[in-house]
mmCIF file with all atom_site columns, C-alpha atoms in Angstrom:
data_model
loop_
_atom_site.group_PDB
_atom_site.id
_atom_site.type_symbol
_atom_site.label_atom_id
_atom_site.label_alt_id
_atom_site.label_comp_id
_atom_site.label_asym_id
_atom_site.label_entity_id
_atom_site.label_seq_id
_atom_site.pdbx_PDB_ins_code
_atom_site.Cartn_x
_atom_site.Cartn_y
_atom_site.Cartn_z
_atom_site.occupancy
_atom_site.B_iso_or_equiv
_atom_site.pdbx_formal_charge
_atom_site.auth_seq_id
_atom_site.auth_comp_id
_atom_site.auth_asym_id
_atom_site.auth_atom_id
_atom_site.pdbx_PDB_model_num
ATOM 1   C CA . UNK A 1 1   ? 31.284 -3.029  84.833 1.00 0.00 ? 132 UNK A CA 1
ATOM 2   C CA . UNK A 1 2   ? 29.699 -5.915  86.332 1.00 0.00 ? 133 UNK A CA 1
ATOM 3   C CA . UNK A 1 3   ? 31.210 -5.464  89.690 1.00 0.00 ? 134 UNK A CA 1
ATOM 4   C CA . UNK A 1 4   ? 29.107 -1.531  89.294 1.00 0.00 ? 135 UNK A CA 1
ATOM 5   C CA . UNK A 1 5   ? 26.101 -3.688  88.267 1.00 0.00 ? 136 UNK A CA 1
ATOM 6   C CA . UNK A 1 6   ? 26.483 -6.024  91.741 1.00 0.00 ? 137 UNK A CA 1
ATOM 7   C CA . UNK A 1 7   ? 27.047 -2.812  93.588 1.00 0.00 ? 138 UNK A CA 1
ATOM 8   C CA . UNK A 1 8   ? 24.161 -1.270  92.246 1.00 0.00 ? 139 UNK A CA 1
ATOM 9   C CA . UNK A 1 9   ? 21.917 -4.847  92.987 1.00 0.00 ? 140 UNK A CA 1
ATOM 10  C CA . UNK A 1 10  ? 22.758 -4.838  96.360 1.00 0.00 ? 141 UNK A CA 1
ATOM 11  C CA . UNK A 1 11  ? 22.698 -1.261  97.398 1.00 0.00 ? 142 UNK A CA 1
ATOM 12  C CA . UNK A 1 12  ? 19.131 -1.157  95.747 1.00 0.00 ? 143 UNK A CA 1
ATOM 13  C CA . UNK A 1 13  ? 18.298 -4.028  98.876 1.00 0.00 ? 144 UNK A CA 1
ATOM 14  C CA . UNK A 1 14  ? 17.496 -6.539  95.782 1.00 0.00 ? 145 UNK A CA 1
ATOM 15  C CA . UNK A 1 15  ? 16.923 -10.300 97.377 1.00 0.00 ? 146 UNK A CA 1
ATOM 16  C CA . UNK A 1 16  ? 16.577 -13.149 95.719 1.00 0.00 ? 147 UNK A CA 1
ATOM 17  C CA . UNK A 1 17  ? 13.681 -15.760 95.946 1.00 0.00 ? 148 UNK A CA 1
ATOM 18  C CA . UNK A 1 18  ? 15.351 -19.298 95.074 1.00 0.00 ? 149 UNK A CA 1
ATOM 19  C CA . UNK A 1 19  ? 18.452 -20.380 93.412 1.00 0.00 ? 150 UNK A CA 1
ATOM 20  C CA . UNK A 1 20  ? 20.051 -21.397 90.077 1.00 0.00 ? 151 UNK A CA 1
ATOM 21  C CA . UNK A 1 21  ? 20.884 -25.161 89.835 1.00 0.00 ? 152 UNK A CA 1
ATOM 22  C CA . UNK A 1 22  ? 24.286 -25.009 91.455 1.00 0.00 ? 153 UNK A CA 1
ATOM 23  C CA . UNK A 1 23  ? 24.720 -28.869 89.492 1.00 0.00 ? 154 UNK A CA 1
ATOM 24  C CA . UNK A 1 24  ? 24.528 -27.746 86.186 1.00 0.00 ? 155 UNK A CA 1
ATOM 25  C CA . UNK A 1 25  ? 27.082 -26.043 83.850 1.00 0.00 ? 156 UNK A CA 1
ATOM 26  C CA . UNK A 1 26  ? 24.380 -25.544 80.678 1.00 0.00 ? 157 UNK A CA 1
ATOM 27  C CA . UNK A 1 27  ? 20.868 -24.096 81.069 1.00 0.00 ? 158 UNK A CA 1
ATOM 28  C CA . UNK A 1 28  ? 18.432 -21.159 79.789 1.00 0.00 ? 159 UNK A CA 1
ATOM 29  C CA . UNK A 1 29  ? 17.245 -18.768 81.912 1.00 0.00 ? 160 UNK A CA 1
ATOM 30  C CA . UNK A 1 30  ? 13.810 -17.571 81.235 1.00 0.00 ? 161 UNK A CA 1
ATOM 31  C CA . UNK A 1 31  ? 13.220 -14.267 82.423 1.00 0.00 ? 162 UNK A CA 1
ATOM 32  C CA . UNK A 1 32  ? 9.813  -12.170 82.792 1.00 0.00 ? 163 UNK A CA 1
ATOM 33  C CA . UNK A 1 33  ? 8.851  -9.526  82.819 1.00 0.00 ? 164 UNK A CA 1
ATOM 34  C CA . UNK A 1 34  ? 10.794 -7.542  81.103 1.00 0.00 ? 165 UNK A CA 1
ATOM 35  C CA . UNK A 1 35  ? 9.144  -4.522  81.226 1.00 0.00 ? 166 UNK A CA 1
ATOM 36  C CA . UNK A 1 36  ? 12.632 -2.122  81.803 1.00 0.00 ? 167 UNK A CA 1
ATOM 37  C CA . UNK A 1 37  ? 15.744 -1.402  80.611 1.00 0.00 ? 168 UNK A CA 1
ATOM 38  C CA . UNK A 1 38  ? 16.996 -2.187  84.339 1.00 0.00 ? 169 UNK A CA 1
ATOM 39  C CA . UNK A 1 39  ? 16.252 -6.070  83.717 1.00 0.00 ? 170 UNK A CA 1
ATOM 40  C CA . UNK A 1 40  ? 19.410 -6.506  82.606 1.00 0.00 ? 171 UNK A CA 1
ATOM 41  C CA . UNK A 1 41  ? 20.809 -4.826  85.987 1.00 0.00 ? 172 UNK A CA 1
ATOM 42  C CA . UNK A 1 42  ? 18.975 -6.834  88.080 1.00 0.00 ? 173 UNK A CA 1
ATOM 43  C CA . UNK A 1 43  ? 19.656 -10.104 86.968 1.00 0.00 ? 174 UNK A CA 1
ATOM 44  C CA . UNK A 1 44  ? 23.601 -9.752  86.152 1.00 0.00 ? 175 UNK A CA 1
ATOM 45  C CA . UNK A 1 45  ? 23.051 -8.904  89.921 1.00 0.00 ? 176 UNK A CA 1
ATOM 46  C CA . UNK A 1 46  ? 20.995 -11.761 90.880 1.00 0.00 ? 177 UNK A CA 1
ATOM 47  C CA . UNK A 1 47  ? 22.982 -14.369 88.538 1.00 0.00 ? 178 UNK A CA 1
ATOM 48  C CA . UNK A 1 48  ? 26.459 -13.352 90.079 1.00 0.00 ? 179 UNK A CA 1
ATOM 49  C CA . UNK A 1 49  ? 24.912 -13.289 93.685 1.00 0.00 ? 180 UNK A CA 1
ATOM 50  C CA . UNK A 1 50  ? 24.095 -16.758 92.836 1.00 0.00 ? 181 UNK A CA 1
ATOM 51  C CA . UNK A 1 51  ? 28.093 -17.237 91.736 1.00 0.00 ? 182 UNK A CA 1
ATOM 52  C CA . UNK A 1 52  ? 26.715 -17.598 87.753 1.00 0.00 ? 183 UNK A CA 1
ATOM 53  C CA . UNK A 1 53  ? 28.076 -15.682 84.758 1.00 0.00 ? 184 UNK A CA 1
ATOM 54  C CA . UNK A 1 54  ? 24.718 -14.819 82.513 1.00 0.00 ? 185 UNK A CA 1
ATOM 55  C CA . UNK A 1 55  ? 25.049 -14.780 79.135 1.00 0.00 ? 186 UNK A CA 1
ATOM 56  C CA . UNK A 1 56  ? 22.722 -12.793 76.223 1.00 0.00 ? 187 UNK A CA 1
ATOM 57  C CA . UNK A 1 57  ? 22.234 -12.531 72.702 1.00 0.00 ? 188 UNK A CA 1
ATOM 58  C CA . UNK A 1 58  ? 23.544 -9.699  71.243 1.00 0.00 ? 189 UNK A CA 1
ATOM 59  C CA . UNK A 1 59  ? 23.387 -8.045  67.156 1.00 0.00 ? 190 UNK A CA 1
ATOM 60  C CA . UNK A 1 60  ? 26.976 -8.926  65.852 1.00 0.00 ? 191 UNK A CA 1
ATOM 61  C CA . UNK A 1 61  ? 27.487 -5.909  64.950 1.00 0.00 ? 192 UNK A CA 1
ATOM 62  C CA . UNK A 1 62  ? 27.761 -4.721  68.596 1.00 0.00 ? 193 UNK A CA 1
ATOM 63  C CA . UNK A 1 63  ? 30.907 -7.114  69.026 1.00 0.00 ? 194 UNK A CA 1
ATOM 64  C CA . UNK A 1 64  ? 33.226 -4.833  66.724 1.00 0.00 ? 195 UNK A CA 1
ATOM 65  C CA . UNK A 1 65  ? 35.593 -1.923  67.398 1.00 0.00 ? 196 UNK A CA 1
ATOM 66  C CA . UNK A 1 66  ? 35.282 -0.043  71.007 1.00 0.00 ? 197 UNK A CA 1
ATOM 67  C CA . UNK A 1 67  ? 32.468 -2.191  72.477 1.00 0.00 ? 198 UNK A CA 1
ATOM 68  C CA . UNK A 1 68  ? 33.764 -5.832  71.579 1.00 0.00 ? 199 UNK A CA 1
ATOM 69  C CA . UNK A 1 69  ? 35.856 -6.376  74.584 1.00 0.00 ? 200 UNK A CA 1
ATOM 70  C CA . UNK A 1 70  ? 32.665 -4.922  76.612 1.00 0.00 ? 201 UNK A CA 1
ATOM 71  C CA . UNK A 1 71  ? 30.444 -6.938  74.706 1.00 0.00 ? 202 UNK A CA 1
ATOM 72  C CA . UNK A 1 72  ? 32.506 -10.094 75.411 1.00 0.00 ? 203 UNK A CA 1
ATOM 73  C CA . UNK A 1 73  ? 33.306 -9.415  79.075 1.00 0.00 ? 204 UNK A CA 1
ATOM 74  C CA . UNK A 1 74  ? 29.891 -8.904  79.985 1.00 0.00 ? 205 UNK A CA 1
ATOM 75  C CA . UNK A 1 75  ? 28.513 -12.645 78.532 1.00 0.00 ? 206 UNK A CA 1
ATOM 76  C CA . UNK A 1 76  ? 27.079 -11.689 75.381 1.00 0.00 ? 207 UNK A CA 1
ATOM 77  C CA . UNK A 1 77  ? 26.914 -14.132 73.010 1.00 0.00 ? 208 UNK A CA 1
ATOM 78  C CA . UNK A 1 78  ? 27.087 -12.594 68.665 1.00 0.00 ? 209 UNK A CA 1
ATOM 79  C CA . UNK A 1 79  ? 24.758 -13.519 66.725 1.00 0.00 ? 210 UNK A CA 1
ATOM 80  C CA . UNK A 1 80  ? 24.743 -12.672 62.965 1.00 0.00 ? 211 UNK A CA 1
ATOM 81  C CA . UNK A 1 81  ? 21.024 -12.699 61.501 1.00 0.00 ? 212 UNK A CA 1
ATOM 82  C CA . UNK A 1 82  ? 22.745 -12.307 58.206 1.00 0.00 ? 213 UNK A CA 1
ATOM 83  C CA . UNK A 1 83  ? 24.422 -15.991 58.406 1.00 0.00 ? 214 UNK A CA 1
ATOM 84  C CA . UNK A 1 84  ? 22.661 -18.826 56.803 1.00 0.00 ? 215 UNK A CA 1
ATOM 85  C CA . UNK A 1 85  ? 22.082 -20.699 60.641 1.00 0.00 ? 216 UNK A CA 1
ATOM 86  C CA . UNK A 1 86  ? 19.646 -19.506 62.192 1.00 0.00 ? 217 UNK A CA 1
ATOM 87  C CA . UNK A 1 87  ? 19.218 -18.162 65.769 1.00 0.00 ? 218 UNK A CA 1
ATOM 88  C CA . UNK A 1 88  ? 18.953 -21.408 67.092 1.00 0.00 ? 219 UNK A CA 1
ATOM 89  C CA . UNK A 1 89  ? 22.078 -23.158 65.367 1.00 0.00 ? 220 UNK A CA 1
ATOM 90  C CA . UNK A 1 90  ? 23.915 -20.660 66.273 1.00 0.00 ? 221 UNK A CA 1
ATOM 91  C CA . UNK A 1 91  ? 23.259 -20.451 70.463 1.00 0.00 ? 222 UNK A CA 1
ATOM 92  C CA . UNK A 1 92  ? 23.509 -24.244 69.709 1.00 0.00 ? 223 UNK A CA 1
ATOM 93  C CA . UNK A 1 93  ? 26.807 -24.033 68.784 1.00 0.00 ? 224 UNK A CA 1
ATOM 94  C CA . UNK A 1 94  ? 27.667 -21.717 71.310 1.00 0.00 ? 225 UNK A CA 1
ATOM 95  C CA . UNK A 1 95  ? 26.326 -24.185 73.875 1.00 0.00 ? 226 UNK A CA 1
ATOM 96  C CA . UNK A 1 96  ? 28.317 -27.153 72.074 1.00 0.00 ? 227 UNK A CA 1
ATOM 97  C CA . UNK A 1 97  ? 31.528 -25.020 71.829 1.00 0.00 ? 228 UNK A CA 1
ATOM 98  C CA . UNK A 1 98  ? 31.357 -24.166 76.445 1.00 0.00 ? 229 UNK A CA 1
ATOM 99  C CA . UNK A 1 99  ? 31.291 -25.971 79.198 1.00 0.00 ? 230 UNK A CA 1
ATOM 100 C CA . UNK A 1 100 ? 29.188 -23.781 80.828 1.00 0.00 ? 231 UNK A CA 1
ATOM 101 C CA . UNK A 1 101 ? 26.291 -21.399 79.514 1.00 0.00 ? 232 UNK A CA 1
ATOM 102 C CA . UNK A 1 102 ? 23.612 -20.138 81.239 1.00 0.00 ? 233 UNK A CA 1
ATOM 103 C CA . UNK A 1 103 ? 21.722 -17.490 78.864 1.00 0.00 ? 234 UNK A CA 1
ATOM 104 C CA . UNK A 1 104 ? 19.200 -15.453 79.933 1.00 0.00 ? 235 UNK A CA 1
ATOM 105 C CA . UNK A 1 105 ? 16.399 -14.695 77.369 1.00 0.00 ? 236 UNK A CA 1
ATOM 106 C CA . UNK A 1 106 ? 13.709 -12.748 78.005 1.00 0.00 ? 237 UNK A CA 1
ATOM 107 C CA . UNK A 1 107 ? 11.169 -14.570 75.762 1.00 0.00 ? 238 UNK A CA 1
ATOM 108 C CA . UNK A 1 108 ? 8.501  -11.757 75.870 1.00 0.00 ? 239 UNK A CA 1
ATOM 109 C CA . UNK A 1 109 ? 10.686 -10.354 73.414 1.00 0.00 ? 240 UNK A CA 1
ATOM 110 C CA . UNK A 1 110 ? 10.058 -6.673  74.267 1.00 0.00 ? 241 UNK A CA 1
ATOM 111 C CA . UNK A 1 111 ? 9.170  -4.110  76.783 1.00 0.00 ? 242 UNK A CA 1
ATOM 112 C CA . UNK A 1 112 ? 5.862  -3.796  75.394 1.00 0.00 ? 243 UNK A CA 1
ATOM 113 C CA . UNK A 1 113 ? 4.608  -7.357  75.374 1.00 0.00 ? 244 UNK A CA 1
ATOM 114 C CA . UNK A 1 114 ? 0.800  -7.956  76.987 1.00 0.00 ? 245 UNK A CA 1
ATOM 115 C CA . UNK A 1 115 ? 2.580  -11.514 78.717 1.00 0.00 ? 246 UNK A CA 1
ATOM 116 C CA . UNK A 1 116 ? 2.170  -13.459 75.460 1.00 0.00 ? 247 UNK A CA 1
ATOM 117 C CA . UNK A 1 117 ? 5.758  -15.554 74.821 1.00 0.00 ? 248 UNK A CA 1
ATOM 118 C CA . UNK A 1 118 ? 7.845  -16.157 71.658 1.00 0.00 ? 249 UNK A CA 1
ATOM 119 C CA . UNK A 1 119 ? 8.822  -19.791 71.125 1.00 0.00 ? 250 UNK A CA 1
ATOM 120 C CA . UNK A 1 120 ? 12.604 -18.866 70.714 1.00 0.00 ? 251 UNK A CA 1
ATOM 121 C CA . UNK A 1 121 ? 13.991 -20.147 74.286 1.00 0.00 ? 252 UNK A CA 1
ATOM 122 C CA . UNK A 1 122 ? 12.136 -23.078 73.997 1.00 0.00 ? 253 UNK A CA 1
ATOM 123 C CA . UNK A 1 123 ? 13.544 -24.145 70.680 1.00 0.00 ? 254 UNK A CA 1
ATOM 124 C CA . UNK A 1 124 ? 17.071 -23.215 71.842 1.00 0.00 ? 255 UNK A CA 1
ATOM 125 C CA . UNK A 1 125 ? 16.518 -25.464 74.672 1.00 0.00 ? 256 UNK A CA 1
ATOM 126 C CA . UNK A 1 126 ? 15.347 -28.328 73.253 1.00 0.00 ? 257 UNK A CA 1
ATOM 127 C CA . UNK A 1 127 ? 18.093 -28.043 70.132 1.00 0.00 ? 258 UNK A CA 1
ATOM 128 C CA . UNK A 1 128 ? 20.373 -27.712 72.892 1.00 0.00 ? 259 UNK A CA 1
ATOM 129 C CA . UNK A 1 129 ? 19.399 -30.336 75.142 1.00 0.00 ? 260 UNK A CA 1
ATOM 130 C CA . UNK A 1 130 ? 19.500 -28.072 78.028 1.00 0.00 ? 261 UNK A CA 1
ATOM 131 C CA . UNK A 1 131 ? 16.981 -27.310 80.786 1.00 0.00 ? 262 UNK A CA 1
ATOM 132 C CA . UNK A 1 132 ? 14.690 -23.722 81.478 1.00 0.00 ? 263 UNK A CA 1
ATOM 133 C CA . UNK A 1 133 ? 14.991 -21.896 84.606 1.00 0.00 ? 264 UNK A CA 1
ATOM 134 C CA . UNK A 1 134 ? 12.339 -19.823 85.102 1.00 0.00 ? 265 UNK A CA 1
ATOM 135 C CA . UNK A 1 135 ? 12.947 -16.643 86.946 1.00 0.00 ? 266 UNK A CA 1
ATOM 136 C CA . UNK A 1 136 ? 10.706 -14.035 88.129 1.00 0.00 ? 267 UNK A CA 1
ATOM 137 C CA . UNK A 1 137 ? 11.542 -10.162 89.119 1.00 0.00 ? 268 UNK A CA 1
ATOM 138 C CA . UNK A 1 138 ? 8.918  -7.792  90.842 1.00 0.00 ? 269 UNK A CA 1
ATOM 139 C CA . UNK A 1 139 ? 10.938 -4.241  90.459 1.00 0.00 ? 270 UNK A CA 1
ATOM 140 C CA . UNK A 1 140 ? 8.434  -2.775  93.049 1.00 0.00 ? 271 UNK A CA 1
ATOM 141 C CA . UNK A 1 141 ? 9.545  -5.124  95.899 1.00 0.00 ? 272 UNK A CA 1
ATOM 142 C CA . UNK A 1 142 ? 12.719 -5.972  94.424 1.00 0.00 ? 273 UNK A CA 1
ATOM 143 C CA . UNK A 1 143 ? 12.161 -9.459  94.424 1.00 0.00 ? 274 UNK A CA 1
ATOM 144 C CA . UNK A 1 144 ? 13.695 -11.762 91.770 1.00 0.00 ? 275 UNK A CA 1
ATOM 145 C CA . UNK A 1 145 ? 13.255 -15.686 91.968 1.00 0.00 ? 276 UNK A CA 1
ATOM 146 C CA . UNK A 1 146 ? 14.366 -18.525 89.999 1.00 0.00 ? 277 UNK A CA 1
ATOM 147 C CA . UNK A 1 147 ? 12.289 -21.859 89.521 1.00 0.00 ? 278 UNK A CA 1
ATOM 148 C CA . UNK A 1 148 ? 13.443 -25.665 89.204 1.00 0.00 ? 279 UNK A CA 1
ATOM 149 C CA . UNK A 1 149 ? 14.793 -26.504 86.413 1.00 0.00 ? 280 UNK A CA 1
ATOM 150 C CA . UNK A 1 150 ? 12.751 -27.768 83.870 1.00 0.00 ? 281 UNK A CA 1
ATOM 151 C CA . UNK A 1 151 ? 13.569 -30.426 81.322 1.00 0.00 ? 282 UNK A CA 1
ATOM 152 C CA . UNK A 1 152 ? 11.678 -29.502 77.406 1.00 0.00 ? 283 UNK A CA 1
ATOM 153 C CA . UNK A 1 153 ? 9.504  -32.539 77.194 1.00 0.00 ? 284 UNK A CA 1
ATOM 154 C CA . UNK A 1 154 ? 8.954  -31.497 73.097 1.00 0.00 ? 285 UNK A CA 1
ATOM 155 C CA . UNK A 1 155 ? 5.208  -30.603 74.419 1.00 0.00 ? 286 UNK A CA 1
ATOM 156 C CA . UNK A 1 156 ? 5.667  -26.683 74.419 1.00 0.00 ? 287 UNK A CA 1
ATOM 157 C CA . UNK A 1 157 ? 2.269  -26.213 75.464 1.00 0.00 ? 288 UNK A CA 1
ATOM 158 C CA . UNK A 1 158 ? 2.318  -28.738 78.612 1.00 0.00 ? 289 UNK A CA 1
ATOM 159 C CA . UNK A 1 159 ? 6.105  -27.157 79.397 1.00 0.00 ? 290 UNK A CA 1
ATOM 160 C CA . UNK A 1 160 ? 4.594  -23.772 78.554 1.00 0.00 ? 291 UNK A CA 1
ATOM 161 C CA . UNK A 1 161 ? 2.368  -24.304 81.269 1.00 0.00 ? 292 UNK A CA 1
ATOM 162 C CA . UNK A 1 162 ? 4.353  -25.645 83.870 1.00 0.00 ? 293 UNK A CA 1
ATOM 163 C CA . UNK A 1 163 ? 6.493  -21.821 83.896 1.00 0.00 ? 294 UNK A CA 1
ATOM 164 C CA . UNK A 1 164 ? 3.144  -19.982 83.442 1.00 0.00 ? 295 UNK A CA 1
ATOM 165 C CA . UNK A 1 165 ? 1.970  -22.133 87.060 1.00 0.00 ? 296 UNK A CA 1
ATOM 166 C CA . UNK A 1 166 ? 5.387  -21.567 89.082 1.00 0.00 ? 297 UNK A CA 1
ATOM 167 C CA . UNK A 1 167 ? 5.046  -17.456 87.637 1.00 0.00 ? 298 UNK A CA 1
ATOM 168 C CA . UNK A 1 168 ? 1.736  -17.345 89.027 1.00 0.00 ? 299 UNK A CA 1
ATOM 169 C CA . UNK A 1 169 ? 2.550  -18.527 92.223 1.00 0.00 ? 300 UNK A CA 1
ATOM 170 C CA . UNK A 1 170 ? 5.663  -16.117 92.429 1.00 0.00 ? 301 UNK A CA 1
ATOM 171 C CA . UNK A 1 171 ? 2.796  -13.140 91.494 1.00 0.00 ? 302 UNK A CA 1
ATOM 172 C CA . UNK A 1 172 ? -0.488 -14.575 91.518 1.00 0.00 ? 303 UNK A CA 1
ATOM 173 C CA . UNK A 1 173 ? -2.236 -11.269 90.374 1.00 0.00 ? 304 UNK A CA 1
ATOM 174 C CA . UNK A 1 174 ? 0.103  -10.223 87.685 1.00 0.00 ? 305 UNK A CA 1
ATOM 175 C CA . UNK A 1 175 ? -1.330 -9.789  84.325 1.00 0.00 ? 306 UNK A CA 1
ATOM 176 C CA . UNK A 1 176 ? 1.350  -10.748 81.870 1.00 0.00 ? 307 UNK A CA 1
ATOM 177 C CA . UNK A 1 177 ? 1.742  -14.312 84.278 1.00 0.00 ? 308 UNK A CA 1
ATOM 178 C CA . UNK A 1 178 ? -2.157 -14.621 83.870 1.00 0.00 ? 309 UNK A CA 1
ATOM 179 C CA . UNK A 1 179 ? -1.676 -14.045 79.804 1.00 0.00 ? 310 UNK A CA 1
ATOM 180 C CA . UNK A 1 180 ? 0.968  -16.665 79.735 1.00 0.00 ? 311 UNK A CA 1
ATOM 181 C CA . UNK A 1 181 ? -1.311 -19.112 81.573 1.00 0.00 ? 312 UNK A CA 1
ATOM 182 C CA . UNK A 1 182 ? -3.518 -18.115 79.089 1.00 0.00 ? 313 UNK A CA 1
ATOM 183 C CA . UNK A 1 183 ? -1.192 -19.009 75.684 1.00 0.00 ? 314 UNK A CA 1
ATOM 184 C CA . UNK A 1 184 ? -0.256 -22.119 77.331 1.00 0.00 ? 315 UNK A CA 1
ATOM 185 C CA . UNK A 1 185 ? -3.709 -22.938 77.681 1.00 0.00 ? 316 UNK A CA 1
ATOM 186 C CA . UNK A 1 186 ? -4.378 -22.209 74.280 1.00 0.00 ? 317 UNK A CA 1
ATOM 187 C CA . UNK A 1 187 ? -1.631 -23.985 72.680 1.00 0.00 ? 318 UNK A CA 1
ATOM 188 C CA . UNK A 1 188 ? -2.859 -27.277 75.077 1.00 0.00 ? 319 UNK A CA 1
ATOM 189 C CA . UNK A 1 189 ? -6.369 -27.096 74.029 1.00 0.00 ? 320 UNK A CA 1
ATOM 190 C CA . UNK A 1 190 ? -4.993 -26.537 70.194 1.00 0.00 ? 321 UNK A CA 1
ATOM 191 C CA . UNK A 1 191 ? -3.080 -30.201 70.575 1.00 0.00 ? 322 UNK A CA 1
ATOM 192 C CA . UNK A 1 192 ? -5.627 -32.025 72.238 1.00 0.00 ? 323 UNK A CA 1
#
């Protein structure tokens, strides 16, 4: 399946804007927007054009019977809501039990967000003590980037910020990057 998904990348004339930090082995990647189903498509592409296995969270549920193998094979990562850890303890431990990890979260959360982010990869990061990649797709040019990496500093709203600036340079007239500024902004001004 993921040699399709690669097919389907590069035949689409997909080019990539940047790279992933070829000297690490642990990191999240920070994707946005996601605005499509096709996100996922385009950056398993990007990710193993790069030479990087992406990982995602995935419903445990969807890691039984005729999809587990699937599941499994293409990086994704169980997680059981119904366990007492919570989301976070339990990509911690996933991150504790492999040498390598990189998983891509789209911290929007879904298709229909107005730019605004959920704290989720941040607090995975910093429980981890791994750095954010940002990373950037324009489906209309097929363009997707990825950013320095970015140590958590434990300021969200400062680190917030520093994504928000290297998204809006990527697409400087982008709404949901200008929202983001926004929120950052916000959440500066709110611990100042």
């Amino acid at each position: 399946m993921r040699w399709i998904i690669v097919r389907i990348f590069k035949a689409k004339g997909w080019r990539i804007v940047g790279n992933l930090p070829a000297h690490l082995d642990k990191y999240v990647i920070a994707g946005a927007p996601h605005s499509s189903n096709w996100d996922f498509v385009f950056f398993v592409g990007a990710t193993a054009a790069e030479g990087v296995r992406p990982a995602f969270m995935g419903k445990h549920t969807l890691f039984k019977g005729i999809m587990r193998n699937f599941m499994f094979d293409m990086g994704g990562v169980p997680i059981d809501r119904s366990r007492r850890a919570n989301v976070v303890e339990q990509v911690v431990e996933e991150y504790n039990r492999r040498s390598d990890l990189a998983l891509v979260i789209a911290p929007e959360g879904t298709r229909t967000s107005n730019g605004e982010w959920r704290s989720g990869f941040y607090n995975i990061a910093v429980a981890a003590g791994v750095p954010i990649v940002p990373a950037w797709v324009n489906p209309q040019e097929h363009v997707l980037g990825f950013g320095e990496p970015i140590e958590p500093s434990g300021d969200y709203g400062a680190d917030l910020m520093k994504i928000a600036r290297f998204l809006r340079d990527a697409r400087p007239d982008y709404d949901r990057y200008k929202v983001l500024e926004a929120q950052a902004q916000a959440l500066i001004d709110a611990a100042g």
